[in-house]
Every structure is written in C-alpha cells, then in structure tokens.
mmCIF file of C-alpha atoms in Angstrom:
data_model
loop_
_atom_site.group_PDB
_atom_site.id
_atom_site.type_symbol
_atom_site.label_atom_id
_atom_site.label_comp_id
_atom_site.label_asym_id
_atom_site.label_seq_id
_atom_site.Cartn_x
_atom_site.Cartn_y
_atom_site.Cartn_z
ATOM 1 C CA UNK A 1 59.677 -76.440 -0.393
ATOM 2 C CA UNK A 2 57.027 -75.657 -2.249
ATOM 3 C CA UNK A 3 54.118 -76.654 0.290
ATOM 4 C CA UNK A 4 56.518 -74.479 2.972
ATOM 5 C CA UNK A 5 56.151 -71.600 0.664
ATOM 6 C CA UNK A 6 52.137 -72.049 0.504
ATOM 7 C CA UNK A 7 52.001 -72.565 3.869
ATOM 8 C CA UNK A 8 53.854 -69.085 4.828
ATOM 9 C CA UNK A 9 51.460 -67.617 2.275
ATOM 10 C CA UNK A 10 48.579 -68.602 3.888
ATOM 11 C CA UNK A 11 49.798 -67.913 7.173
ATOM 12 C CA UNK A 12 51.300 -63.889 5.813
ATOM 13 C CA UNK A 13 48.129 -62.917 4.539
ATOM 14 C CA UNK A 14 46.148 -61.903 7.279
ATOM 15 C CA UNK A 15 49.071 -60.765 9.336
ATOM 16 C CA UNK A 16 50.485 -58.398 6.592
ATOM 17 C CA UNK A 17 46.519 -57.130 6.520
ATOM 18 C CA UNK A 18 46.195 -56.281 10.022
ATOM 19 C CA UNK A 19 50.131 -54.624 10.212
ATOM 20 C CA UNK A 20 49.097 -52.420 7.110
ATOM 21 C CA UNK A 21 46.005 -51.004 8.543
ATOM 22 C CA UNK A 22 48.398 -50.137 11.706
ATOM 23 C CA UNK A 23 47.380 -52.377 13.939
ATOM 24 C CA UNK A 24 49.512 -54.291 16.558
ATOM 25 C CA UNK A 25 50.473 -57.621 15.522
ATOM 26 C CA UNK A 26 51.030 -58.950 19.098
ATOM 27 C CA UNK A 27 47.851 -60.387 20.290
ATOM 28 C CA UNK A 28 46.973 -62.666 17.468
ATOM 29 C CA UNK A 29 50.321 -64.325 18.027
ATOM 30 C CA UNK A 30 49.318 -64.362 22.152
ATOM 31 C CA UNK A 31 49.927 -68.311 23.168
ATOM 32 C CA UNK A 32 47.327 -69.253 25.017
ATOM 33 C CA UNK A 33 44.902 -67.319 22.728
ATOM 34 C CA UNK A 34 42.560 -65.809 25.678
ATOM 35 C CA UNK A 35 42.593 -62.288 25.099
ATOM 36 C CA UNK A 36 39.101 -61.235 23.354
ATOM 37 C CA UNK A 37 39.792 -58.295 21.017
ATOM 38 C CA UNK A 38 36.799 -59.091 18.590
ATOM 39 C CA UNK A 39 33.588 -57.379 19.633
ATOM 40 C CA UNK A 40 31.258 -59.147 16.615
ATOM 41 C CA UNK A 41 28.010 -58.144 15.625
ATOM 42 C CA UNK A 42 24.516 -59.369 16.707
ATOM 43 C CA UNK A 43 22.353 -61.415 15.146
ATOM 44 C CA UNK A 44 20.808 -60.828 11.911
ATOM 45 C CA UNK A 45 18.397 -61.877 9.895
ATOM 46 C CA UNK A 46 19.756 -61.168 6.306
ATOM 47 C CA UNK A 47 22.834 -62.541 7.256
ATOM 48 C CA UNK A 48 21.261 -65.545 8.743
ATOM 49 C CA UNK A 49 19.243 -66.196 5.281
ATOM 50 C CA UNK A 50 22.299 -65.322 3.132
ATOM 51 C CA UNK A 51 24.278 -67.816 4.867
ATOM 52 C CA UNK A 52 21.398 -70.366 5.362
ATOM 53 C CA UNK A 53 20.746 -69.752 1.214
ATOM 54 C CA UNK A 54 24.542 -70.449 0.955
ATOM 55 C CA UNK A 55 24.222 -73.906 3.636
ATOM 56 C CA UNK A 56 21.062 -75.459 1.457
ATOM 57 C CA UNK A 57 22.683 -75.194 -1.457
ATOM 58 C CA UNK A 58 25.545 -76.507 -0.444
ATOM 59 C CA UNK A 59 23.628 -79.567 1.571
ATOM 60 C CA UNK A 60 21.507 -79.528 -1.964
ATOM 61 C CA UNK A 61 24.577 -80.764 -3.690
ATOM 62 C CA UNK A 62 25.763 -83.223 -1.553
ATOM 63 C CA UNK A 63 22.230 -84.962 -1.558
ATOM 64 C CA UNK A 64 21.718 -84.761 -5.167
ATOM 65 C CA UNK A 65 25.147 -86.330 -5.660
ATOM 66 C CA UNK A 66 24.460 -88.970 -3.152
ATOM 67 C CA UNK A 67 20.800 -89.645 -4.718
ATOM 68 C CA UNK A 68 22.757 -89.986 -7.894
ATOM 69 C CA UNK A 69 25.257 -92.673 -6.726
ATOM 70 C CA UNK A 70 22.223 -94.374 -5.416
ATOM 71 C CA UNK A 71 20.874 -94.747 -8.367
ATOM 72 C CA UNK A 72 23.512 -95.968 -10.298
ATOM 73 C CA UNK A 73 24.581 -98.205 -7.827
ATOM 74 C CA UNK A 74 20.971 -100.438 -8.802
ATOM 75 C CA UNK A 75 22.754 -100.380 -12.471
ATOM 76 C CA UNK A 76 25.613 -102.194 -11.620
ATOM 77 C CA UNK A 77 25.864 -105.900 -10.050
ATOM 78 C CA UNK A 78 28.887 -105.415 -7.853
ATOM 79 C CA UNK A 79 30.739 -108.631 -6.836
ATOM 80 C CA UNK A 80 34.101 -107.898 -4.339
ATOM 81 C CA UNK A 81 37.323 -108.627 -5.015
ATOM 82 C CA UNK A 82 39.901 -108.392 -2.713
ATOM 83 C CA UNK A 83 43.466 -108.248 -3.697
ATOM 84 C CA UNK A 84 45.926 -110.782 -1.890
ATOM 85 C CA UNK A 85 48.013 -107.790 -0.496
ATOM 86 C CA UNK A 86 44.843 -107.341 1.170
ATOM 87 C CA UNK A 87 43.874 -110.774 2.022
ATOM 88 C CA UNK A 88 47.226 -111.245 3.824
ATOM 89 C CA UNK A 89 46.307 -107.707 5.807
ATOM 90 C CA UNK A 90 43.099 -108.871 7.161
ATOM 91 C CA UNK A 91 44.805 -112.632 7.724
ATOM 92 C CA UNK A 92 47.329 -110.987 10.053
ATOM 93 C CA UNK A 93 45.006 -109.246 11.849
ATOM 94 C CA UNK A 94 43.212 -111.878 12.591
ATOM 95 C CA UNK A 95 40.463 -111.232 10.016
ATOM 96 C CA UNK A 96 38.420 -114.355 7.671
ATOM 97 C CA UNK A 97 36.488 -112.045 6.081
ATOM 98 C CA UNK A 98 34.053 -109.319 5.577
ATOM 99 C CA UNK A 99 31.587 -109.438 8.146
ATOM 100 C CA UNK A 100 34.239 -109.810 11.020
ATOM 101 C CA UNK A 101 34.505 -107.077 13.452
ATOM 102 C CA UNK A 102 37.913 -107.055 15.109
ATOM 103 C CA UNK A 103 39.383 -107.541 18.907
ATOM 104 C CA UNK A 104 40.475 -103.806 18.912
ATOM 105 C CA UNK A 105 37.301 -102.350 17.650
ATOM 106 C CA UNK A 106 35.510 -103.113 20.526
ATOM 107 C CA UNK A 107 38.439 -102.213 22.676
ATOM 108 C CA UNK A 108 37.886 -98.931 20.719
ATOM 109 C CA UNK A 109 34.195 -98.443 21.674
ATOM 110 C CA UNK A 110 34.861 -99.290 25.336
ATOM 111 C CA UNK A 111 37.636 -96.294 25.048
ATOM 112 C CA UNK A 112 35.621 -93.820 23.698
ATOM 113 C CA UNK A 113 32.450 -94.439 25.989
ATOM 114 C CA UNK A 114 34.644 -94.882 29.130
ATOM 115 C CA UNK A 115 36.429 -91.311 27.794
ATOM 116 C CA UNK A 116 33.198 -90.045 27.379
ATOM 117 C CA UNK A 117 31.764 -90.546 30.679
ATOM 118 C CA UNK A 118 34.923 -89.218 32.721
ATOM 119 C CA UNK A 119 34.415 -86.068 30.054
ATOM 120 C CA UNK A 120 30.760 -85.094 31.128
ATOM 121 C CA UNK A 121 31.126 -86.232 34.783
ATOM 122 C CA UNK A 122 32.946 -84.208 37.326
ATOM 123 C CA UNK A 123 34.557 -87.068 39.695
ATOM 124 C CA UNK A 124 36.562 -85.382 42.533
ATOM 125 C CA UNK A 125 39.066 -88.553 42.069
ATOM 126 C CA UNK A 126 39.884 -87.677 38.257
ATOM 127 C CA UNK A 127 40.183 -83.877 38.339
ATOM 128 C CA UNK A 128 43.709 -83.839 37.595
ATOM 129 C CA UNK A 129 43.138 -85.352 33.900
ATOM 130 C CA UNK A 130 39.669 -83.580 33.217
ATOM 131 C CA UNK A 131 40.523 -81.643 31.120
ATOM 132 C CA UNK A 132 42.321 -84.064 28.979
ATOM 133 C CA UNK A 133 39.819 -86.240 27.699
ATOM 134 C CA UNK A 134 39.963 -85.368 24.175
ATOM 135 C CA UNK A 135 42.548 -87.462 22.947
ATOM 136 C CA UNK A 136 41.038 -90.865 24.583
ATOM 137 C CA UNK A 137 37.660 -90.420 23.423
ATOM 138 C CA UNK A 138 39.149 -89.451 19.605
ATOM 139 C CA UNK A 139 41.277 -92.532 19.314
ATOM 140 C CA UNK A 140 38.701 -94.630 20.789
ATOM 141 C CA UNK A 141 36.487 -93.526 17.186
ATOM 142 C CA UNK A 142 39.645 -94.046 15.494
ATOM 143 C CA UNK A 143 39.503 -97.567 16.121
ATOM 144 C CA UNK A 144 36.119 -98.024 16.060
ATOM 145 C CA UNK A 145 35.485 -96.178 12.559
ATOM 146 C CA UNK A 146 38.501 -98.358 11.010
ATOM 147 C CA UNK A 147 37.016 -101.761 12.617
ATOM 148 C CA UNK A 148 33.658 -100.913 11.039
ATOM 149 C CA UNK A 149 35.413 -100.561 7.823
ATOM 150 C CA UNK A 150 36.843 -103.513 8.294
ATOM 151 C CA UNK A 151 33.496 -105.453 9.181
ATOM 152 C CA UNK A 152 32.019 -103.982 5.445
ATOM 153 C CA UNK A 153 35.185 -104.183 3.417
ATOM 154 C CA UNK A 154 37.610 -106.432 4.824
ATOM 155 C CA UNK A 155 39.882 -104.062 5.018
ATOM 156 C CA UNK A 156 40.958 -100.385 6.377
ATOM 157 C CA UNK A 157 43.312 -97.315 6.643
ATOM 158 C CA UNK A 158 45.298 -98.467 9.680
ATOM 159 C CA UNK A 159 45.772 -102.261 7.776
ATOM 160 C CA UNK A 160 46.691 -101.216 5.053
ATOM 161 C CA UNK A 161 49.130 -98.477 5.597
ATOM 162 C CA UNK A 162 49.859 -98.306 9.292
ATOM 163 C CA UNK A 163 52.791 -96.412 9.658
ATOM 164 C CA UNK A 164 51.279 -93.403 6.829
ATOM 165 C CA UNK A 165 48.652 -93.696 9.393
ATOM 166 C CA UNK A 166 50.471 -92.989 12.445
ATOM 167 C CA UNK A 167 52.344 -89.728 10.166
ATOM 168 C CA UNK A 168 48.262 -88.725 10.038
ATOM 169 C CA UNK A 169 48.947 -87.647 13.445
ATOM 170 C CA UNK A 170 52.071 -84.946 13.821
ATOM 171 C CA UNK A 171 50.415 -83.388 10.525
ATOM 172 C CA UNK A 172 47.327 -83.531 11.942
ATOM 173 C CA UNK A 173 48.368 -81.553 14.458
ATOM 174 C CA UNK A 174 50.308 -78.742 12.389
ATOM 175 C CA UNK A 175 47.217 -78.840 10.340
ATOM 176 C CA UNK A 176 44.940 -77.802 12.830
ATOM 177 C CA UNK A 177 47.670 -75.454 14.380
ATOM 178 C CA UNK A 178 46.915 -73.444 11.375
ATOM 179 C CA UNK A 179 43.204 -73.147 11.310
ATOM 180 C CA UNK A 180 43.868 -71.751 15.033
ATOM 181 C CA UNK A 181 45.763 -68.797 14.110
ATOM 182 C CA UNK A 182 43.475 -68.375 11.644
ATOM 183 C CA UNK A 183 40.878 -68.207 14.249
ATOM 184 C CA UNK A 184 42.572 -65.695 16.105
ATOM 185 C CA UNK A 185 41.787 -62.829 13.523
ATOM 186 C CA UNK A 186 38.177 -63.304 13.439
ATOM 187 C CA UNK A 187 37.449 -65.611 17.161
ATOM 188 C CA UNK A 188 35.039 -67.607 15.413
ATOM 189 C CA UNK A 189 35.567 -69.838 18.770
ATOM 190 C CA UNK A 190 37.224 -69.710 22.260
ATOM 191 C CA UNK A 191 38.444 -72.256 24.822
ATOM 192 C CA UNK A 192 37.475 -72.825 28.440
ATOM 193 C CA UNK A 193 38.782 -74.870 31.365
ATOM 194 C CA UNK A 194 42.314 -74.283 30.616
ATOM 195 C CA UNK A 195 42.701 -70.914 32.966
ATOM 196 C CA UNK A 196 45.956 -71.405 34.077
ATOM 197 C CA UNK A 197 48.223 -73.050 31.468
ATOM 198 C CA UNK A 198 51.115 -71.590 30.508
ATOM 199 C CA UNK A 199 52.173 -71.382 26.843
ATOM 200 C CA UNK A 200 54.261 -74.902 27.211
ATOM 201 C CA UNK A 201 51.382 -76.840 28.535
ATOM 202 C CA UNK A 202 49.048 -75.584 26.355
ATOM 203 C CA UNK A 203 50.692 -75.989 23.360
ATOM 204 C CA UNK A 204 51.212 -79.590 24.280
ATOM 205 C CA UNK A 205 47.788 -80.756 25.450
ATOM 206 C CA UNK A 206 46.277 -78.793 22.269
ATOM 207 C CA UNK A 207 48.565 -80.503 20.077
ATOM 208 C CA UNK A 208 47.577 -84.019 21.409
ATOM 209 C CA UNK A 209 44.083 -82.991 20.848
ATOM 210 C CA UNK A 210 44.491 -81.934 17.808
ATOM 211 C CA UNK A 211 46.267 -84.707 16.289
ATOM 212 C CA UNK A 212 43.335 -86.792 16.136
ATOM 213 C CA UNK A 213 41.457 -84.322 13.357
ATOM 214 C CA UNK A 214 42.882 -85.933 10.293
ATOM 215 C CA UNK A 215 42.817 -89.193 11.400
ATOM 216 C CA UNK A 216 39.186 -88.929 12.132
ATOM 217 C CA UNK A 217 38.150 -87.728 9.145
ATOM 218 C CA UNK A 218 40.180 -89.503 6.892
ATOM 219 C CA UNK A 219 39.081 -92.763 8.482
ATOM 220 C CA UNK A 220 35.265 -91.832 7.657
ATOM 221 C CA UNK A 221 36.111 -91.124 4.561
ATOM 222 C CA UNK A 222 37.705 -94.289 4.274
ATOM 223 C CA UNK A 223 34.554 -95.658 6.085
ATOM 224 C CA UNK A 224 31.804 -93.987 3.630
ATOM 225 C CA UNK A 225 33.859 -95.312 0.798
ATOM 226 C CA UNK A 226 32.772 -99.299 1.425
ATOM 227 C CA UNK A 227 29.261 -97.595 1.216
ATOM 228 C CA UNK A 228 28.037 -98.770 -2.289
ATOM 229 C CA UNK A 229 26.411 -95.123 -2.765
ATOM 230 C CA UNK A 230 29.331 -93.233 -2.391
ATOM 231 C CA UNK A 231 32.207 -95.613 -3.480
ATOM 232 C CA UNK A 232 31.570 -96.976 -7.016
ATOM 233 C CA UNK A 233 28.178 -95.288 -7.025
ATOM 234 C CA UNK A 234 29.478 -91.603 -7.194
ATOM 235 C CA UNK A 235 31.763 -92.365 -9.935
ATOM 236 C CA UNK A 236 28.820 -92.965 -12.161
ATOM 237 C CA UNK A 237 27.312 -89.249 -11.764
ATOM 238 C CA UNK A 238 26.708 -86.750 -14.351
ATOM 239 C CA UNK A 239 29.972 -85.471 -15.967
ATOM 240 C CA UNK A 240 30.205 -81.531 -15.411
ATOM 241 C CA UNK A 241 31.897 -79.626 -17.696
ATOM 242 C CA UNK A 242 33.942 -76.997 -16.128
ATOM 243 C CA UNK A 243 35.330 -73.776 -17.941
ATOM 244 C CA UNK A 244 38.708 -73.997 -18.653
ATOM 245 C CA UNK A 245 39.477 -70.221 -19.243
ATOM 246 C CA UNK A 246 43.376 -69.107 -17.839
ATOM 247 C CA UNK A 247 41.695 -65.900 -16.191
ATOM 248 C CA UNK A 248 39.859 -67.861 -13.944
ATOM 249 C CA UNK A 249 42.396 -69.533 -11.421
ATOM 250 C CA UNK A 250 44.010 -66.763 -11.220
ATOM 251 C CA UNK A 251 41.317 -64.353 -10.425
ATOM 252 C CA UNK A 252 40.343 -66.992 -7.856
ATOM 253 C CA UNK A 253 43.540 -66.705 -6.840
ATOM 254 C CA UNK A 254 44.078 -63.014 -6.076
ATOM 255 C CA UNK A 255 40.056 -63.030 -4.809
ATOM 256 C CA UNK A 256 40.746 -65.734 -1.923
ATOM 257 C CA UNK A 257 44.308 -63.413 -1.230
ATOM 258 C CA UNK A 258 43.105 -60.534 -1.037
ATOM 259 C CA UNK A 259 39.627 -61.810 1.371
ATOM 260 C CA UNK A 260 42.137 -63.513 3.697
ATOM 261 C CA UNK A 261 44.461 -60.591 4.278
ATOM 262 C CA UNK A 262 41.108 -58.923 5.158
ATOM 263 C CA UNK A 263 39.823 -61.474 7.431
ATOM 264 C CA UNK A 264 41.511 -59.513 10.643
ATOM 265 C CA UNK A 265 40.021 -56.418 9.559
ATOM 266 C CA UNK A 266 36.841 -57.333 8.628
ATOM 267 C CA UNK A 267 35.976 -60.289 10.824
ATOM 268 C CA UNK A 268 32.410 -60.043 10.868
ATOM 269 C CA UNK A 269 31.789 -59.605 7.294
ATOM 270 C CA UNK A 270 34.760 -62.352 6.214
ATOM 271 C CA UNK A 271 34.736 -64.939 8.679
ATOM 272 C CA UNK A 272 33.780 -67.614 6.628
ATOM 273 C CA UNK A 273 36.803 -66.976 4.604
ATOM 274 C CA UNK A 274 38.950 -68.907 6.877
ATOM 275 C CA UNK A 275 37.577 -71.934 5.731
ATOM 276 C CA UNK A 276 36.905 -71.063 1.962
ATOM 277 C CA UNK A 277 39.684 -68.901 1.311
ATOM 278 C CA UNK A 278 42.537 -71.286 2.161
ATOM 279 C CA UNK A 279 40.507 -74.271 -0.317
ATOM 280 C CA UNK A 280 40.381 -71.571 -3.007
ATOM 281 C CA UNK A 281 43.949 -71.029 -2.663
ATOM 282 C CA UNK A 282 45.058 -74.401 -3.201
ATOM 283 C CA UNK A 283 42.857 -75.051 -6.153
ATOM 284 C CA UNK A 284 44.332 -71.962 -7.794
ATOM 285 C CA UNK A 285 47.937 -72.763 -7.427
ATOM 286 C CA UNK A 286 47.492 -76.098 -8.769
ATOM 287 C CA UNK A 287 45.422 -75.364 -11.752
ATOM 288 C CA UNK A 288 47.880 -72.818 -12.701
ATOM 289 C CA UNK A 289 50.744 -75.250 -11.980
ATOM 290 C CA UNK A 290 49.138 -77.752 -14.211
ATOM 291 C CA UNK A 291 47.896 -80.190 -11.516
ATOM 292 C CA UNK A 292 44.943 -81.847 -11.281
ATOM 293 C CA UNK A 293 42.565 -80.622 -8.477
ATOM 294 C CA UNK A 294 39.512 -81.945 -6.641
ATOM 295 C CA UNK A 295 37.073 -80.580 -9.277
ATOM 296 C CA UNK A 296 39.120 -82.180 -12.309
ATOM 297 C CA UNK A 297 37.122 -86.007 -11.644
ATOM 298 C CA UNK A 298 34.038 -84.329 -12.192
ATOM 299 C CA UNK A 299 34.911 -83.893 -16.075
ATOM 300 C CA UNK A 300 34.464 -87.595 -16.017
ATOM 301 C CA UNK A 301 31.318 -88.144 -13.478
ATOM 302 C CA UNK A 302 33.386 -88.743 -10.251
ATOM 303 C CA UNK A 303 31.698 -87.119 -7.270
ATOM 304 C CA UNK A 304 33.637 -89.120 -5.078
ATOM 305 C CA UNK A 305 36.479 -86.472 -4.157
ATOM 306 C CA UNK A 306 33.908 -83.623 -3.458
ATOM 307 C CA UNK A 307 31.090 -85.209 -1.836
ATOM 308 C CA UNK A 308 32.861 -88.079 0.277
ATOM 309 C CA UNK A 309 35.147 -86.018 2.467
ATOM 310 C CA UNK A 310 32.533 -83.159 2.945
ATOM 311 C CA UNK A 311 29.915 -85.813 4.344
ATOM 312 C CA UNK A 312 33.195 -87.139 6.608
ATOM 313 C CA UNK A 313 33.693 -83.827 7.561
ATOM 314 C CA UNK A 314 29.680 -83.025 9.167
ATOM 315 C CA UNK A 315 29.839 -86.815 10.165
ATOM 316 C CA UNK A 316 32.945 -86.302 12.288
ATOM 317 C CA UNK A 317 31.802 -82.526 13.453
ATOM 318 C CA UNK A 318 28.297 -84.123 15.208
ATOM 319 C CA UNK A 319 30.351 -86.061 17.228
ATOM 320 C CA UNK A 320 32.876 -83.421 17.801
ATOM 321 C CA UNK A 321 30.478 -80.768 18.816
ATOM 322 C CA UNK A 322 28.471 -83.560 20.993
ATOM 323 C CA UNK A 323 31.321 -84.413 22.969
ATOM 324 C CA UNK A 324 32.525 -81.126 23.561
ATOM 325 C CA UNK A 325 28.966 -80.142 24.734
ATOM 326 C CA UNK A 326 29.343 -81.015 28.341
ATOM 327 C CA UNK A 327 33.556 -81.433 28.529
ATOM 328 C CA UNK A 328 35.532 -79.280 31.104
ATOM 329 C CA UNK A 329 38.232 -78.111 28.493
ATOM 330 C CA UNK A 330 36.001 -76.815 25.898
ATOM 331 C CA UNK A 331 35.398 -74.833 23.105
ATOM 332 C CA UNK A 332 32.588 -71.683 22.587
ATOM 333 C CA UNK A 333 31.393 -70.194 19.721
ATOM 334 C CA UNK A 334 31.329 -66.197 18.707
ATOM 335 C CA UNK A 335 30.135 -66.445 14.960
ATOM 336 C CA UNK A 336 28.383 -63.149 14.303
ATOM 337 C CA UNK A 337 24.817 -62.808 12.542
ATOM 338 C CA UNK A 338 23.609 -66.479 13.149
ATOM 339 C CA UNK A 339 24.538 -66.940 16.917
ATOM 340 C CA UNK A 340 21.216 -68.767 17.548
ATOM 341 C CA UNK A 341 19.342 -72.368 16.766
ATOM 342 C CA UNK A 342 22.229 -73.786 17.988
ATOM 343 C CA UNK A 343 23.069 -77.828 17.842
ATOM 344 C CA UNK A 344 25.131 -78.459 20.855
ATOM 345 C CA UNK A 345 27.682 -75.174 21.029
ATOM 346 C CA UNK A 346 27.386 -74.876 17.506
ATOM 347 C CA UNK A 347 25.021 -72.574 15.266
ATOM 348 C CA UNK A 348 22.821 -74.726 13.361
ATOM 349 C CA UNK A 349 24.429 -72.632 10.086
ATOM 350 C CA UNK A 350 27.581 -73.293 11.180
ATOM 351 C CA UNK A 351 27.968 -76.606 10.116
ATOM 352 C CA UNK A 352 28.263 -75.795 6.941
ATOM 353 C CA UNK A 353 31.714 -74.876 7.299
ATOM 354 C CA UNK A 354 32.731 -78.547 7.882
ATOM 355 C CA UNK A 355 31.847 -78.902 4.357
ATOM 356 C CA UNK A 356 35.284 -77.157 2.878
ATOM 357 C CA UNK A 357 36.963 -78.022 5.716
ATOM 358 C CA UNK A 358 36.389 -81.638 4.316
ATOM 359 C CA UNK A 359 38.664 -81.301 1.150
ATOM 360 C CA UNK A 360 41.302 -79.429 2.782
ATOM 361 C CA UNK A 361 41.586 -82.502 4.959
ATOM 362 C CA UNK A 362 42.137 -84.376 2.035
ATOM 363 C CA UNK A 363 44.279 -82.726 0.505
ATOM 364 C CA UNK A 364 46.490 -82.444 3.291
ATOM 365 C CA UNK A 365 45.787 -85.713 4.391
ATOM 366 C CA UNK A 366 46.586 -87.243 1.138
ATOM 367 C CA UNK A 367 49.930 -86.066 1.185
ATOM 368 C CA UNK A 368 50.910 -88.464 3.997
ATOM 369 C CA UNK A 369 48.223 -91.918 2.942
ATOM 370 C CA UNK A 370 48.061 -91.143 -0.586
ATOM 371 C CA UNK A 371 44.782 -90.880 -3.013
ATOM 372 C CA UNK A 372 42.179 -92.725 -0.698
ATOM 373 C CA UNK A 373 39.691 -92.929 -4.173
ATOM 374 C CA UNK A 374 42.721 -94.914 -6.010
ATOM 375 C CA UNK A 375 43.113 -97.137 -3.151
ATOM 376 C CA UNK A 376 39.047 -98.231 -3.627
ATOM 377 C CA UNK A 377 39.622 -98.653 -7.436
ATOM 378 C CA UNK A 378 42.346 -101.152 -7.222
ATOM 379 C CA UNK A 379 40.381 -103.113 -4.270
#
C-alpha cells in the first residue's frame, strides 16, 4: 500500500502541473507516444558547461570512491569463503569452483552476438521480427554478466535466488513503464521503426523490452561486487558525516515535488528532474519515516550502495546505447542545450543521468532480490 501510494505520487505530480496551468491532459497519456508536442531549445553553451560542471563532479566522485576502495583493498589480505548454501548452488549447476565459466554463459554470448547481428543487418528473410531484437540480445548479457560472476565468485544472482530473479522481470517492466510517462512531459527521447503498432502491440513488445532493465543492471551490480575494489574495498572509505537536521528531508521533499509537477511545463529548463526528482523523493519519505536510505552506510565508510549501482548503471547504458545505434526499432534523443558530441544516439552529457538512475534501480530492484551488499557480506 504504501509503495502504491508513492507510486501514484510520483506519477500525479506532473499531470496535476500540466492540468493546472490549463493544459490538455490527453496527449501525454497518447499510447503509442508519437505525437511531438515539445519544441526544445537549441544548443547552448552555458547550459552545456552547467551540466558538464554537474557530470565531472559527479564522475569525480565515483572515481575518488573507487581510487579509495583500491587502496584499501592493498590493506587487507582477503582469503574467500564460500558458504555451503553456496557450494551446493554452484555444485548443482555444474560448477567446481571459481574460475569455471558455465555451459549457459557461452550459450549467452552466442545469443547476444547472433541478436546483435540480425539487429544491425537488414535481411529480407527476418523482417517480420526486426524490430524485436531487444529482448534476445538483453537476455543473452543476462546470462553472460551472471556466468562471469560466476567465473570470479563462484557464485551469482540467478544461483542464488532464481525465482526473485525471474520477479526482476514483470517489475522491471512496470519500472521502466514509469520513467516513460515521465518522458512524455519533457521527450527527452522518441522511438522509431514501430509506425504502425497499435496501442496493444506496442504495449506488449515495449514491455518485453523493457523487462530486461533491472535485470541488467542488477546483475552488474552483482558482477562489480566480486571486484575486490568495489566489494570489500568500498566499505573501507572515508566515513562522511551527514547533517541530520528534520528540516532537511522535508525541504528535499517539497523541492523534488514541486520540480516534478513542473517538469511538463518547463521541460527544457527541468528535464533532468525526471531522473533526480523521483531519487530525491524516495530518500525523503524514508528519512522522515525513519528508514535507512542509500546515504545512511556512508556514516560508517560504505561507498558500496552509491558508487556500485551508478557504475552498473553507465556500464549497462554503453551497451544499451551501442546496440540501439544501428537497430530498426529504436530510440532518438531531443535533450535540449547539449544536443551535440554525441556517443552513439546519446549526448556525451547525457550519460550522466544513468548515474541516479542507478540507485533507483536498486531500490526498486531490492524490493524483489533483497540487499545485494548483505548478500556479499555473508559470502
């Protein structure tokens, strides 16, 4: 109930912001989204530095955390220890030990490459499934990501909790649902190759593709995790001390309200919002509820839930942007004031918006697989 109440809060916002400045509500709710009502501004150079100020720093962090877990890491003899539930886990899939890299990892590799190939080539005998090659090439990393993990650790997501890790999916999808009608007030991004769907096809080849998000990410994360560095090295960081003053969540709180009701009305200025706002949000509600957030571990040096699932985040958005680069069914980018040095379809500056979109993946992720950071303690 009370996630279903968040979730309608998140998804109010910007529609109660365009109905009250008298605006009709009708085409952000248009299924499939084609209809281009956003003319955005050019580009810019203050914006572009602003934002590009905003990316370094940002990309500052994450390296100076990682530099950190590095160098704690060479403090620390680590010896593994694998616990028998885990033993038996790797046993029954046919693992010895660390060091092995599974059947279905390969058959995962020959999946996504095969995928990937029908994607960027137009053969006359496969145009009935062109557009559909998301899905294939995503669960093809799946696999692979989790076998690598399996090859470094002895162990992985889909082993240890397979059927949490096929719920990953559905929510996956539902996730991602949401980020699209975000999208739709400030067309950050548009699709191609699917003139012609109706509103029932669409929604169901989307939602295939879109399953695979969480998954993906979560299974990096899982992934960077057997990396000395960022598993037992990043608990070893600095200790921050964060204020603790009652104003403060809940002037987040009403801040990240009121900039995503504006979103729809001021897409140009607030489009980033739809990636910070809704992190904001949730880090409000449960430091006022008494919960402990992704910020609370760094009290006690633990970088892990900040800088892991960012890093998974850009990791997984290279490959998602490279793939997409030459697909039928594809997605374009409209981001206003730093529409240029683009990587793939994607804005150079852009990237930094996988970087929040990291922890909201966990978070939501976590409520299906659990703590992924507890998991690597107890192994």
């Amino acid at each position: 109930m009370r996630w279903s109440l968040f979730v309608l809060m998140l998804m109010g916002l910007p529609l109660m912001g365009i109905m009250a400045a008298g605006r009709d509500p009708a085409p952000y709710l248009e299924m499939p989204p084609v209809t281009r009502y956003v003319a955005h501004a050019g580009f810019s150079w203050a914006w572009f530095g602003f934002f590009a100020f905003a990316d370094l720093m940002l990309i500052g962090g994450l390296l100076w955390s990682i530099r950190c877990g590095q160098l704690r890491t060479r403090e620390v003899v680590e010896t593994p220890d694998f616990p028998k539930a885990l033993k038996n886990a790797t046993s029954a899939a046919g693992l010895k030990h660390p060091g092995h890299f599974p059947w279905w990892g390969w058959a995962g590799i020959i999946l996504c490459l095969a995928s990937w190939l029908l994607a960027w080539k137009r053969f006359t005998w496969f145009w009935l499934f062109q557009p559909h090659t998301f899905l294939p090439i995503w669960a093809g990393f799946i696999l692979a990501v989790n076998a690598l993990a399996v090859k470094r650790s002895g162990s992985c997501l889909v082993l240890r909790r397979p059927f949490r890790f096929l719920l990953l999916f559905p929510l996956s999808a539902g996730f991602w649902w949401f980020f699209e009608y975000l999208n739709r007030f400030v067309q950050n991004w548009y699709y191609t190759g699917i003139e012609g769907m109706g509103p029932g096809e669409y929604s169901y080849y989307s939602s295939l593709a879109f399953a695979t998000v969480l998954p993906g990410v979560l299974s990096m994360v899982d992934l960077l995790l057997t990396v000395p560095a960022l598993g037992k090295g990043l608990t070893r960081c600095r200790p921050l001390n964060l204020p603790s003053s009652p104003w403060i969540p809940w002037v987040t709180l009403a801040t990240a309200s009121v900039g995503l009701a504006l979103i729809g009305i001021f897409p140009d200025q607030l489009f980033s919002l739809l990636w910070i706002s809704p992190l904001l949000i949730i880090f409000s509600i449960q430091s006022l509820t008494g919960r402990r957030t992704l910020l609370s571990p760094l009290r006690i040096g633990d970088w892990r839930p900040l800088v892991v699932p960012a890093l998974a985040a850009v990791l997984c958005g290279f490959f998602w942007e490279m793939w997409n680069y030459f697909s039928l069914a594809r997605w374009t980018y409209t981001i206003p004031f730093v529409q240029r040095f683009h990587l793939f379809e994607m804005p150079v500056l852009g990237f930094g918006g996988y970087l929040p979109f990291g922890l909201e993946c966990l978070l939501v992720g976590s409520l299906v697989i659990g703590n992924p950071f507890r998991q690597v303690e107890q192994d």
